[in-house]
Coordinates of C-alpha atoms in Angstrom, one line a residue:
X1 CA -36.0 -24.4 16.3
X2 CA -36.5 -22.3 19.4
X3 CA -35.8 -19.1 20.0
X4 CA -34.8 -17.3 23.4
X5 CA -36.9 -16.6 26.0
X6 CA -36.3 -14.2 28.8
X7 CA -37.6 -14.0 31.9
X8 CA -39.1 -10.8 31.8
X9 CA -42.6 -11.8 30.6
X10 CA -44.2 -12.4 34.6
X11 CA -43.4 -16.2 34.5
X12 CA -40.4 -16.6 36.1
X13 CA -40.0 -20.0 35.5
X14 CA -40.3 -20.1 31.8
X15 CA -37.4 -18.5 30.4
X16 CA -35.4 -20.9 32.7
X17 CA -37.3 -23.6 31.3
X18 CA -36.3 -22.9 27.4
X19 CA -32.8 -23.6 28.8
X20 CA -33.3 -26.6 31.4
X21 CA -36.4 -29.0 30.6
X22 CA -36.0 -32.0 33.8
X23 CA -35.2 -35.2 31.1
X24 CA -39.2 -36.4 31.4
X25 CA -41.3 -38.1 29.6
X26 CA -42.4 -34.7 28.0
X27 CA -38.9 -33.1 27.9
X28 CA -37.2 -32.5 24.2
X29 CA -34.3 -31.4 22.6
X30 CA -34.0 -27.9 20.8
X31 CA -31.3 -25.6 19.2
X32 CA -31.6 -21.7 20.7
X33 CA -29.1 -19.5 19.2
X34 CA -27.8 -17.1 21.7
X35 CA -28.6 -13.6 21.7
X36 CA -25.1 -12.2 21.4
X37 CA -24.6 -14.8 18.6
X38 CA -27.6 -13.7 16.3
X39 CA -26.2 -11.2 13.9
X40 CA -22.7 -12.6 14.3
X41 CA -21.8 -14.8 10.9
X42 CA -20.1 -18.4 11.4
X43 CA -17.8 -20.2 9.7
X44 CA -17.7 -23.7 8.5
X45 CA -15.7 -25.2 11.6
X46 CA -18.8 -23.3 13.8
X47 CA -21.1 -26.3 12.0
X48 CA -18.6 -28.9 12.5
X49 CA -18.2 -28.0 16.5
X50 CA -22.0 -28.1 16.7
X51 CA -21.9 -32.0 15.4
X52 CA -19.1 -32.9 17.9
X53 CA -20.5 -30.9 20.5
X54 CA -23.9 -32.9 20.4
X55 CA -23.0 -36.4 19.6
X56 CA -19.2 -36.7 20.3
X57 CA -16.8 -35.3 23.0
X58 CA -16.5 -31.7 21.4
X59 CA -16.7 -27.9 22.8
X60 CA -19.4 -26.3 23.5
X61 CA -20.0 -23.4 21.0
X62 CA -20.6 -20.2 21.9
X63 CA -23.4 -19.4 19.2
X64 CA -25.9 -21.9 20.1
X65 CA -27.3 -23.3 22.9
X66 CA -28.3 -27.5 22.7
X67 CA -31.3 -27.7 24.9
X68 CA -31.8 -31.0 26.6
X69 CA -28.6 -32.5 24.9
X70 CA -28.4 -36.4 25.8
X71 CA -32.0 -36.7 24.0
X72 CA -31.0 -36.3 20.5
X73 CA -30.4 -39.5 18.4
X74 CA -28.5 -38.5 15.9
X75 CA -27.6 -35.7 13.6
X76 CA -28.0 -35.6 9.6
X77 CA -25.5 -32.9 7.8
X78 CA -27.1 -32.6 4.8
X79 CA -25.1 -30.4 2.3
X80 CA -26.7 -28.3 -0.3
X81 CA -23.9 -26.5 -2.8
X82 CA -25.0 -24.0 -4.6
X83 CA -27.1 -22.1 -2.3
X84 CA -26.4 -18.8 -1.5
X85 CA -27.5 -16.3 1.2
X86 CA -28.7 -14.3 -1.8
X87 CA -30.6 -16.9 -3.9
X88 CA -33.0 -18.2 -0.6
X89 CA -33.6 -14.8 0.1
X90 CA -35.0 -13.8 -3.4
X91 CA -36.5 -17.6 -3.7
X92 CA -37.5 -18.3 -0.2
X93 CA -40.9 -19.2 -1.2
X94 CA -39.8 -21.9 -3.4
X95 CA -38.4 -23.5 -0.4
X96 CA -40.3 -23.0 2.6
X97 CA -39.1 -26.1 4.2
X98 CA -36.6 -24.5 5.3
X99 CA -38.1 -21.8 7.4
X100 CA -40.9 -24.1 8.2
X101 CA -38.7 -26.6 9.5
X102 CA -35.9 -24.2 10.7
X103 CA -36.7 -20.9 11.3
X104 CA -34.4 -18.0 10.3
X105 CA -30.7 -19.4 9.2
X106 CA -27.6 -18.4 10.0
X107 CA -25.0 -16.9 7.8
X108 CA -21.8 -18.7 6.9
X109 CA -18.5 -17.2 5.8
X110 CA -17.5 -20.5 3.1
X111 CA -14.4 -18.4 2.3
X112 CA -12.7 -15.3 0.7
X113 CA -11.7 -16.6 -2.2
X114 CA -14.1 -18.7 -3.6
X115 CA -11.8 -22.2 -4.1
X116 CA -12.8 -25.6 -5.3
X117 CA -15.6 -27.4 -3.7
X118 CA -14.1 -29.6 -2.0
X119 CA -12.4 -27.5 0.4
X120 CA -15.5 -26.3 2.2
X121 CA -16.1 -30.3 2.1
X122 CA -12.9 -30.3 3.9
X123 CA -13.9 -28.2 6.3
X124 CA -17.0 -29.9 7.6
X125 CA -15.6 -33.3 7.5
X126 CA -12.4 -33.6 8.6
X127 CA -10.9 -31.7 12.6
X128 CA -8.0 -30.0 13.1
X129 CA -6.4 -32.0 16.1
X130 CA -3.6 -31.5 18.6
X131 CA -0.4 -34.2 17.9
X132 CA -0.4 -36.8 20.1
X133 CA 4.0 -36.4 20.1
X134 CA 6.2 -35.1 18.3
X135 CA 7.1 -36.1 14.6
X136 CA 11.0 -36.6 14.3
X137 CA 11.7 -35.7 10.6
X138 CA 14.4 -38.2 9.0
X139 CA 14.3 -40.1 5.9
X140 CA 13.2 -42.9 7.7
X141 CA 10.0 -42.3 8.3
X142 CA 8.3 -42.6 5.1
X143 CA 11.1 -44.7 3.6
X144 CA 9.8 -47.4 0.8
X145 CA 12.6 -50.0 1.6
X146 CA 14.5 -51.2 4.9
X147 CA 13.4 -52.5 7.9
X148 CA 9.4 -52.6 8.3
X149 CA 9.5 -52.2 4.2
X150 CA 5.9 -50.9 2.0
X151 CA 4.7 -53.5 0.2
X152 CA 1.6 -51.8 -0.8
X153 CA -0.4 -49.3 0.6
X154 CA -2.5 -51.2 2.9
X155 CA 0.8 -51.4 5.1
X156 CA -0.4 -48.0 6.1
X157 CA -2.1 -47.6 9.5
X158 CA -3.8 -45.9 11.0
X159 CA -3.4 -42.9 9.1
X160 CA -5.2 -39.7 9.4
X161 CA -6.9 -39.2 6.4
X162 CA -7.6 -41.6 3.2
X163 CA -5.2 -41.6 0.1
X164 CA -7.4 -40.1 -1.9
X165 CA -7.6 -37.0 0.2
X166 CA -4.3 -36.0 -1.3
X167 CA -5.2 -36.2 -4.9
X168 CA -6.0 -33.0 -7.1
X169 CA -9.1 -32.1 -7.7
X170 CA -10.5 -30.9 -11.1
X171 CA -9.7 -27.2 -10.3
X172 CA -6.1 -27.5 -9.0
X173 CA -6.1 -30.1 -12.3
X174 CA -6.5 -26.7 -14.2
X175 CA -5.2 -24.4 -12.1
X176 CA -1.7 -26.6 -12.2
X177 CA -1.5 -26.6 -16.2
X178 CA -2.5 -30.4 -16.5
X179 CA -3.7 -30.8 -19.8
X180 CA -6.9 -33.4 -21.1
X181 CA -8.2 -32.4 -24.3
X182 CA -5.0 -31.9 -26.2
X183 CA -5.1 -33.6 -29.8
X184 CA -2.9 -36.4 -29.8
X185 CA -3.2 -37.0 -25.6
X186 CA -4.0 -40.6 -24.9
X187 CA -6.1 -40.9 -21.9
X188 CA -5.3 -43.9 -19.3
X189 CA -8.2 -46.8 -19.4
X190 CA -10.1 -48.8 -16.4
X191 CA -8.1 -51.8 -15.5
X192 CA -9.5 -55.4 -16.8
X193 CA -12.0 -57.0 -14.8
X194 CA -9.9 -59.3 -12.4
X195 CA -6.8 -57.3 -12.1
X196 CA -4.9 -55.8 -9.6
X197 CA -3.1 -52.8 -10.8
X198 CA -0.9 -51.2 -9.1
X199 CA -2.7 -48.6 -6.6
X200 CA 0.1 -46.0 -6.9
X201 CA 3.2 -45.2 -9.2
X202 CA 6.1 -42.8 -8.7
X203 CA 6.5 -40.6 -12.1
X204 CA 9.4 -38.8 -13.1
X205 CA 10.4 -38.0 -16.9
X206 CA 13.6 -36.0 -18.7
X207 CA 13.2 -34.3 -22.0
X208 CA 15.7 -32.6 -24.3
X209 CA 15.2 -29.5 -26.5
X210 CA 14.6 -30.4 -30.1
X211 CA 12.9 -28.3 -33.2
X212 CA 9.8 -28.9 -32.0
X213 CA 10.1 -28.0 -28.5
X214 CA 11.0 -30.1 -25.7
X215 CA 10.2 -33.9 -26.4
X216 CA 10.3 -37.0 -23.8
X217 CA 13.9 -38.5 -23.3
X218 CA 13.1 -40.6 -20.5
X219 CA 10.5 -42.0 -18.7
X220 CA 10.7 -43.9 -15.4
X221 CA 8.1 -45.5 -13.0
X222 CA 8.9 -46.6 -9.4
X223 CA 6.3 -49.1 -7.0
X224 CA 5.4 -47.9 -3.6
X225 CA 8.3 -50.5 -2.6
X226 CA 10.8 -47.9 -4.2
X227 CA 10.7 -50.7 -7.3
X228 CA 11.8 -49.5 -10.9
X229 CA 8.5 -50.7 -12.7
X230 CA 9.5 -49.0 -15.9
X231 CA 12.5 -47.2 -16.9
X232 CA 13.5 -46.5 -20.5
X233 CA 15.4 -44.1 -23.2
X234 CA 13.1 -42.4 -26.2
X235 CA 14.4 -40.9 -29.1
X236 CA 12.6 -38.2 -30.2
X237 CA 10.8 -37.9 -33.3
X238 CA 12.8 -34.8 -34.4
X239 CA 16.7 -33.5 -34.3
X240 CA 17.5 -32.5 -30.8
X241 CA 19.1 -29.3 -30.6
X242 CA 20.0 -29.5 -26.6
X243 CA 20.1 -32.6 -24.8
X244 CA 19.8 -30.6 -21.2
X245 CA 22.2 -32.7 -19.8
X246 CA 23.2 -30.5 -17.3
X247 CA 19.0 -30.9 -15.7
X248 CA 18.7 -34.2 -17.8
X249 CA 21.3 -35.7 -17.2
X250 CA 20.8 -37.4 -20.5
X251 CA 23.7 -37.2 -23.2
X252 CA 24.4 -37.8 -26.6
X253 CA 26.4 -41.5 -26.2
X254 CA 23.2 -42.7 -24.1
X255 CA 20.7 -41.8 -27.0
X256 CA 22.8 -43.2 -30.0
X257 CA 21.4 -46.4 -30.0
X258 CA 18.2 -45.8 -28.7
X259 CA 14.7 -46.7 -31.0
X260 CA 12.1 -46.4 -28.7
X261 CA 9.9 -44.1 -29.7
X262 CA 6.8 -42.2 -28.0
X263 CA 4.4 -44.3 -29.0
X264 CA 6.2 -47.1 -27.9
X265 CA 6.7 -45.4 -24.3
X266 CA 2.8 -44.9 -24.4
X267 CA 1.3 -48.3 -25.0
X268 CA 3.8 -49.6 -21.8
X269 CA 3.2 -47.1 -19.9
X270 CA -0.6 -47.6 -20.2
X271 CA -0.7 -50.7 -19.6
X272 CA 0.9 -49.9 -15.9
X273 CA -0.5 -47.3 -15.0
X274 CA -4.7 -48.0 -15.3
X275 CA -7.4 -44.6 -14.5
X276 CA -7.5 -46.7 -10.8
X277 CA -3.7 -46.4 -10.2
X278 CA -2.6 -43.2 -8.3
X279 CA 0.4 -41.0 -9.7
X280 CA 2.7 -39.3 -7.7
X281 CA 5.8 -36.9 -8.5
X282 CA 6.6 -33.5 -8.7
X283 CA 5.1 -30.9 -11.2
X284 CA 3.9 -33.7 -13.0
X285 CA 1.7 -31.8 -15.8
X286 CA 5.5 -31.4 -17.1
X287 CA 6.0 -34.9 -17.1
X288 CA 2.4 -36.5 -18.3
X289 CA 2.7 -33.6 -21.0
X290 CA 6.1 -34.9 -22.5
X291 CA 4.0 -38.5 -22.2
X292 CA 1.1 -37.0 -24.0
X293 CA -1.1 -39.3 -21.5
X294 CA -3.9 -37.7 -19.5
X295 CA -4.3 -38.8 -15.8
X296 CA -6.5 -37.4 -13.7
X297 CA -5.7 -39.5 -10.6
X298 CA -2.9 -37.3 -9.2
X299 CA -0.2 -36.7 -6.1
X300 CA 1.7 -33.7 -7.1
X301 CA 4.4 -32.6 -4.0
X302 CA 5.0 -29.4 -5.6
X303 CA 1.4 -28.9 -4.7
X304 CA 1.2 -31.0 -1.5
X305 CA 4.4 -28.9 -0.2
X306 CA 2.7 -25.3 -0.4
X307 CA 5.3 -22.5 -0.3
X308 CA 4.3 -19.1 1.6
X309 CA 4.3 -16.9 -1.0
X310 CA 1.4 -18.2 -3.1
X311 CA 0.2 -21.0 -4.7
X312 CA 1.6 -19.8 -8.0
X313 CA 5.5 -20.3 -6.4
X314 CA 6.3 -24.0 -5.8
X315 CA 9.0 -25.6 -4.4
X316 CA 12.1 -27.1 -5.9
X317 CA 12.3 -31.3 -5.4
X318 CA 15.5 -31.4 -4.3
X319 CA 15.3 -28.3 -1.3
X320 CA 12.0 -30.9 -0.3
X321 CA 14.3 -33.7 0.2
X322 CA 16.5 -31.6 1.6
X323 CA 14.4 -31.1 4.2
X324 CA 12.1 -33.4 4.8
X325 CA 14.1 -36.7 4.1
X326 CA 17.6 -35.2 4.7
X327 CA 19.1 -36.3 1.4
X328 CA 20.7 -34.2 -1.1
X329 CA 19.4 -34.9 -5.0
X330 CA 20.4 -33.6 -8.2
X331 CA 23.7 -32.4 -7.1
X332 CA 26.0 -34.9 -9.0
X333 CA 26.8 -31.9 -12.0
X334 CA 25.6 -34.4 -14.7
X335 CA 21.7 -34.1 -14.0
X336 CA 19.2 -35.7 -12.2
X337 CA 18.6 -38.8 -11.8
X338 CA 14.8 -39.5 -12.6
X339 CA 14.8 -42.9 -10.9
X340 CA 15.9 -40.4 -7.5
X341 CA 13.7 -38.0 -8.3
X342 CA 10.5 -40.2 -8.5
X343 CA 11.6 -42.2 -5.7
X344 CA 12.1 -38.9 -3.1
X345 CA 8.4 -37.3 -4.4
X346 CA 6.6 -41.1 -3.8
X347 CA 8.7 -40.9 -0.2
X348 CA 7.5 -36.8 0.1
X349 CA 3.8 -37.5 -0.3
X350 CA 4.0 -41.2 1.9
X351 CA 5.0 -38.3 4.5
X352 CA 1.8 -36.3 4.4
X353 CA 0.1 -39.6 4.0
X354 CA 1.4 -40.5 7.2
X355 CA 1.6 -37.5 9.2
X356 CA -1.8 -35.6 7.6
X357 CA -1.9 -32.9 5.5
X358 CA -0.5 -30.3 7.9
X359 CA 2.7 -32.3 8.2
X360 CA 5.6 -29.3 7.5
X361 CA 3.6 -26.5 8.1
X362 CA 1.7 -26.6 11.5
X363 CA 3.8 -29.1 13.5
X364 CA 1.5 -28.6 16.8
X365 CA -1.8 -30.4 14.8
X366 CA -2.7 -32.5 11.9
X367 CA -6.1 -33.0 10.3
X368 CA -8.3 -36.6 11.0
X369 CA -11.6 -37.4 9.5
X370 CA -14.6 -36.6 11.2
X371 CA -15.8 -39.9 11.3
X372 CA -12.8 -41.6 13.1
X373 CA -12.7 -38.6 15.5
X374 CA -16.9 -39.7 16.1
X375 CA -16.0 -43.1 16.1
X376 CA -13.7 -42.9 19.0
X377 CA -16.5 -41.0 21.3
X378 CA -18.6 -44.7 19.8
X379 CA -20.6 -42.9 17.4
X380 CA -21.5 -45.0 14.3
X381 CA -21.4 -43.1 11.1
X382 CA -22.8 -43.5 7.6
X383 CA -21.7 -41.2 4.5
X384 CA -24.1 -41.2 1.9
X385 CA -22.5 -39.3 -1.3
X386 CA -20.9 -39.7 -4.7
X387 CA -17.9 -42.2 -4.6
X388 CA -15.2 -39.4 -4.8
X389 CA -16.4 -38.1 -1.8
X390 CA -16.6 -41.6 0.0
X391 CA -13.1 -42.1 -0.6
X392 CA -11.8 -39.1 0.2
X393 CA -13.4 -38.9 3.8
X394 CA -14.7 -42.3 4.7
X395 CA -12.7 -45.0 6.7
X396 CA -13.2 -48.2 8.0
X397 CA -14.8 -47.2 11.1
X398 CA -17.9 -46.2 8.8
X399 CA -20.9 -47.1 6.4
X400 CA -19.8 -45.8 3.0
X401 CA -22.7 -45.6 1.0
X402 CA -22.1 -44.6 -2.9
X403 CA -24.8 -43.2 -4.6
X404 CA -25.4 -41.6 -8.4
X405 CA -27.9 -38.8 -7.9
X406 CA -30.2 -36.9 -5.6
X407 CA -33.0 -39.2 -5.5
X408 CA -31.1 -41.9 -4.7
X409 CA -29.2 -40.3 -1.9
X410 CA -32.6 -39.1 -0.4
X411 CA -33.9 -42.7 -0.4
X412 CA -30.5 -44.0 1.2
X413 CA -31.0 -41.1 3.5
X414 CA -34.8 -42.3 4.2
X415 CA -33.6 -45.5 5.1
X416 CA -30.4 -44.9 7.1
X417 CA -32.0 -42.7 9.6
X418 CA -34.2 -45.0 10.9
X419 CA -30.8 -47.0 11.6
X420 CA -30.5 -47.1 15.2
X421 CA -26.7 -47.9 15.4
X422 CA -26.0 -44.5 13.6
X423 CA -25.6 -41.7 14.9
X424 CA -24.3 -39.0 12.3
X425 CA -25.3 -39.6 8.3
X426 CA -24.0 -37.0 5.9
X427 CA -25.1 -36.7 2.3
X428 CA -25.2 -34.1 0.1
X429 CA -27.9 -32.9 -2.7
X430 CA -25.8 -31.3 -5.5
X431 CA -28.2 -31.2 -8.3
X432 CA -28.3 -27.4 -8.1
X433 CA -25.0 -27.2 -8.1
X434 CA -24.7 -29.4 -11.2
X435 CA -27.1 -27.2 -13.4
X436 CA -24.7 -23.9 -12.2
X437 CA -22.0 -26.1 -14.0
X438 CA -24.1 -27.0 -17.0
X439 CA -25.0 -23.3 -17.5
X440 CA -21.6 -22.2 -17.1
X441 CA -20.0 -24.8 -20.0
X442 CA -23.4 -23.1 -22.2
X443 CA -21.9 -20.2 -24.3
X444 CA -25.5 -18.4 -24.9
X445 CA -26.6 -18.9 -20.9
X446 CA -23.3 -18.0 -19.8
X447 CA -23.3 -14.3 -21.7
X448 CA -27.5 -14.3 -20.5
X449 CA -25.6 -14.6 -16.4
X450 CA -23.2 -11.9 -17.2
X451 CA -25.8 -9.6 -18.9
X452 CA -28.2 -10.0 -15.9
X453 CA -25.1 -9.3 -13.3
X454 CA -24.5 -6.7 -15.1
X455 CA -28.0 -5.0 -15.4
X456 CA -28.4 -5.7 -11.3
X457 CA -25.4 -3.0 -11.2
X458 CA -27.2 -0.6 -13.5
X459 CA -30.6 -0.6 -11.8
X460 CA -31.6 2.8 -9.9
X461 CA -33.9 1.7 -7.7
X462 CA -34.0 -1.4 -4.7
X463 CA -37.0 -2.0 -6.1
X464 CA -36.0 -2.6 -9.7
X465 CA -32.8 -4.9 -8.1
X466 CA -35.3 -6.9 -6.4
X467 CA -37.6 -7.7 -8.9
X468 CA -34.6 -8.4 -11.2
X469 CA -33.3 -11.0 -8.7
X470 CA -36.7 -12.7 -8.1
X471 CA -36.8 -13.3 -11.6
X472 CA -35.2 -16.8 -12.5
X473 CA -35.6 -18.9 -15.6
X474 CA -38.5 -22.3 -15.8
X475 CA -35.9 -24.9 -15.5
X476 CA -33.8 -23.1 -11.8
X477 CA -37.4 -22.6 -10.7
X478 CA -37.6 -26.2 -10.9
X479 CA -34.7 -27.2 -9.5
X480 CA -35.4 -25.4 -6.1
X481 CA -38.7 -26.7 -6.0
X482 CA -37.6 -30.4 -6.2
X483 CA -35.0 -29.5 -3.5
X484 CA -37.6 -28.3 -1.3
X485 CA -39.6 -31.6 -1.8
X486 CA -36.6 -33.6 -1.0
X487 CA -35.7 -31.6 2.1
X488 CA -39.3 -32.2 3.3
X489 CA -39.1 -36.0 2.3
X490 CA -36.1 -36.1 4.5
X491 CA -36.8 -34.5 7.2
X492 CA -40.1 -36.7 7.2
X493 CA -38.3 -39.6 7.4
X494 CA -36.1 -38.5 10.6
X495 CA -37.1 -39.6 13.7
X496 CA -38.1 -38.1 16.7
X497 CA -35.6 -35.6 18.5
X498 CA -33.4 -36.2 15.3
X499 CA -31.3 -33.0 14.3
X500 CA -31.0 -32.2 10.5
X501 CA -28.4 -29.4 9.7
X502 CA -28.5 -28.4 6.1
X503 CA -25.5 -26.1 5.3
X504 CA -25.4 -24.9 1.6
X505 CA -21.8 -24.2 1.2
X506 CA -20.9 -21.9 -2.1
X507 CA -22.9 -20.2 -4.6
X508 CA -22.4 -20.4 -8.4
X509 CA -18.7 -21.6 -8.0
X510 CA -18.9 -22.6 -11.5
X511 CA -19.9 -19.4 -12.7
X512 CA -16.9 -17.5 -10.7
X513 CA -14.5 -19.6 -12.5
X514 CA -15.8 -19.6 -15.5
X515 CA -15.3 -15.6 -15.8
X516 CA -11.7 -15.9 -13.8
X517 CA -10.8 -18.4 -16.9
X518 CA -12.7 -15.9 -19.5
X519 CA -10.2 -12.9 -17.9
X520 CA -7.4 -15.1 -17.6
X521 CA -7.3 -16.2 -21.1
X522 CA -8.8 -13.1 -22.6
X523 CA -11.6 -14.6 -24.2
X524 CA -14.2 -12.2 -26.3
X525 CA -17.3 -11.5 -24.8
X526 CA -20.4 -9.2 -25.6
X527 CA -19.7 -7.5 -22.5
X528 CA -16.3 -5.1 -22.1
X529 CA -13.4 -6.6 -19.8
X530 CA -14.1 -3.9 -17.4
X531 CA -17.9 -5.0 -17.2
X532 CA -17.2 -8.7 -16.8
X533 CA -14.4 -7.4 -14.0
X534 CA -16.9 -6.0 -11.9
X535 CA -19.5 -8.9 -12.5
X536 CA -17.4 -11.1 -10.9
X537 CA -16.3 -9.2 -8.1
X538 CA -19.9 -8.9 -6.8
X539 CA -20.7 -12.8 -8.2
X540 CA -17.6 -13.6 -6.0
X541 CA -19.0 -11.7 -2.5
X542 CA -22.6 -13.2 -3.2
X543 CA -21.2 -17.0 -3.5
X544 CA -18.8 -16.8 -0.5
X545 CA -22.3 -16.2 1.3
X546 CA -23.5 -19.1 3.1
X547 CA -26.2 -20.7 5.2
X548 CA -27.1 -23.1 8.1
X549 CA -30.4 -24.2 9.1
X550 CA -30.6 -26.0 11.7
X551 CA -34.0 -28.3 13.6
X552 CA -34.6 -30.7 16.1
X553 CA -37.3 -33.2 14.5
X554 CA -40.2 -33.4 17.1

């Protein structure tokens, strides 16, 4: 990476030079970040403009300066979670590929308030984009049945973003109340080799009061068609007390001579719904928790549908319809109607499906994959990462490449930049990241992290801080070692005038949440709540700290 040059130095000409090389037969490509720009901090759309910018029809940043542009081949976004601003400074010698290779980084904001992973994913590989025309809201335009009907999900074109995108992730799993270890929960299976289960179901459930709580009354399952696939009475397993009829809708007469029982609702209901098969409805921890099923594969609207005043404040299924498909639900007096219900979340989430995430709250864009946006400016792409990812991001219009580790994806990296039809490959090395997780599940390491957060704060000297941070356990020490021989492999491999972009994302995510559920929950600790509280404020600040390096390979 370059650095600016003025013109002050008695050679005129150089310092115009850095800038504007004539494209010869000795002329190459470079990445100068601007004066102004070099104490400023970026943010993850900054590294995302600086891939469209130099390979696809984007703006031209104001940070960074692209000299000799048409010369680069390609550029690899490699993306390294779990590295901090904090934990290269203290182990920069453990990875001096990176300052070999890239000079001095630049700080990323990855965001205030430390979320799941996958949104700083979201933020380098999908754009914000302007609507093309304005979306008329009616129930017709995600509508399961009529005229141009669903059959399946593949009737879906061109959409913005895949399926997948709109699922839950393991955090907003747990931050939503879905439950997976509870005794008695049975988890949903892989569907048998050589079938074709269905690729998403419409959930909706009614439960009554009884002694022990509220218990399942009613399960129903609609097809993407708007198809009942499953709708049947339970009787509870103890005496109901309240039959809720007036949210129910279920009542005495319609349970008399009803035997199915739980289990009975269970073994059907499994053998519709496979670990493949996506889930939609609203609030549905409710709803899998009467079940007693775990799922993990879900669409919830009360999530997709975020209301302004939090995330902790959702809003109600029927003001959704209201508004979105311009039908009124569960105003008959005598209940809902769960077949309704099901069928208006399944039409909901088709909606965003259609229409992108933004759809209902910034009418004026919508959100697209960074690969289709690429594609359109003919720029072949490759996405080399764990199959979650793939799905979530990848389209047709690219080479989805699954991978199960970090070795492999450095060897599919190896190989795919020599590709000459590609020109952007991301992949991702998360083995770091993976050990933060390890050592955060570990009781013993995770009071040793607290206890060392904690001593940092109670050091009286810089001196006594830094030697305290430079000192790391055998088995980190290795990790970060084995990154830096990867990074080195890599950018070995690239070819000439090739940019690599490593951006590291998070810190110890894992960590952070670990102690939010510790506080949340009131766990017991060796440390005092007022301890752990200020561990975690200064944990939080040091992982929302990120990095870009960035090279031209010459």
């Amino acid at each position: 990476m370059s650095t600016p040059t003025g013109g002050g130095d008695g050679d005129g000409n150089r310092g115009a030079s850095a800038y504007y090389d004539v494209y010869g037969p000795d002329a190459k490509p470079d990445v100068i970040f601007k004066e102004a720009a070099l104490d400023s901090t970026l943010n993850l759309q900054d590294i995302q403009g600086l891939v469209t910018w130099t390979i696809g029809d984007g703006m031209l940043p104001s940070w960074v300066f692209i000299k000799n542009k048409p010369l680069i081949s390609k550029v690899i976004l490699l993306y390294v979670p779990g590295l901090d601003a904090a934990l290269y400074m203290s182990q920069s010698r453990l990875l001096s590929s990176l300052k070999e290779f890239c000079g001095k980084p630049k700080p990323v904001l990855a965001s205030s308030c430390v979320p799941d992973e996958r949104h700083t994913i979201d933020a380098l590989l999908t754009c914000r984009v302007k609507r093309k025309r304005d979306i008329k809201i009616s129930n017709e335009a995600s509508k399961p049945n009529g005229d141009g009907k669903l059959s399946s999900l593949d009737d879906l074109k061109d959409i913005p973003l895949p399926v997948a995108f709109y699922t839950l992730s393991e955090k907003e799993l747990e931050d939503n109340g879905y439950s997976f270890s509870l005794p008695g929960f049975i988890p949903t299976v892989s569907a048998p080799s050589g079938s074709s289960p269905h690729k998403i179901l419409a959930l909706d459930c009614e439960m009554c009061v009884t002694e022990a709580g509220f218990e399942l009354t009613r399960a129903t399952l609609v097809d993407i068609k708007g198809t009942v696939v499953l709708d049947r009475l339970v009787k509870p397993a103890n005496p109901i007390i309240d039959y809720n009829t007036r949210f129910s809708g279920i009542t005495a007469e319609m349970l008399a001579e009803v035997t199915t029982t739980l289990q009975e609702i269970q073994e059907e209901f499994v053998g519709l719904v496979y670990k493949e098969t996506i889930l939609v409805g609203h609030s549905l921890e409710n709803d899998l928790m009467a079940l007693r099923i775990s799922h993990d594969l879900i669409i919830d609207t009360a999530v997709l549908y975020k209301y302004n005043r939090g995330s902790r404040c959702k809003i109600a299924l029927r003001v959704l319809a209201k508004k979105y498909l311009s039908r009124e639900i569960q105003n008959t007096g005598s209940g809902h109607d769960s077949v309704e219900d099901a069928r208006a979340a399944l039409e909901l989430a088709l909606l965003k499906i259609k229409y992108g995430p933004d759809f209902g709250s910034h009418p004026s864009s919508s959100r697209r994959n960074l690969t289709s946006i690429l594609h359109e400016s003919g720029k072949k792409c490759s996405l080399i990462d764990d199959v979650s990812v793939l799905e979530r991001y990848s389209d047709t219009s690219c080479n989805s490449i699954a991978v199960f580790s970090d070795d492999d994806a450095l060897s599919r990296s190896m190989k795919e930049v020599k590709n000459d039809k590609v020109s952007f490959i991301w992949t991702q090395f998360s083995g770091l990241m993976s050990y933060f997780r390890r050592r955060a599940q570990d009781p013993e390491k995770l009071k040793s992290c607290v206890a060392e957060v904690i001593a940092l704060q109670t050091c009286d000297t810089k001196a006594a801080k830094k030697r305290t941070r430079h000192q790391i356990c055998p088995e980190l020490k290795e990790i970060l070692s084995e990154l830096d021989k990867k990074i080195r492999r890599l950018y070995g491999a690239l070819p000439d005038n090739a940019m690599l972009i490593i951006c590291t994302g998070h810190g110890d995510t894992p960590l952070v949440h670990r102690l939010q559920k510790m506080l949340r929950h009131e766990e017991e600790t060796v440390e005092s709540r007022e301890s752990v509280v200020q561990a975690l404020g200064d944990l939080k600040a040091q992982a929302e700290v990120a990095l870009c390096f960035c090279c031209v390979k010459h």
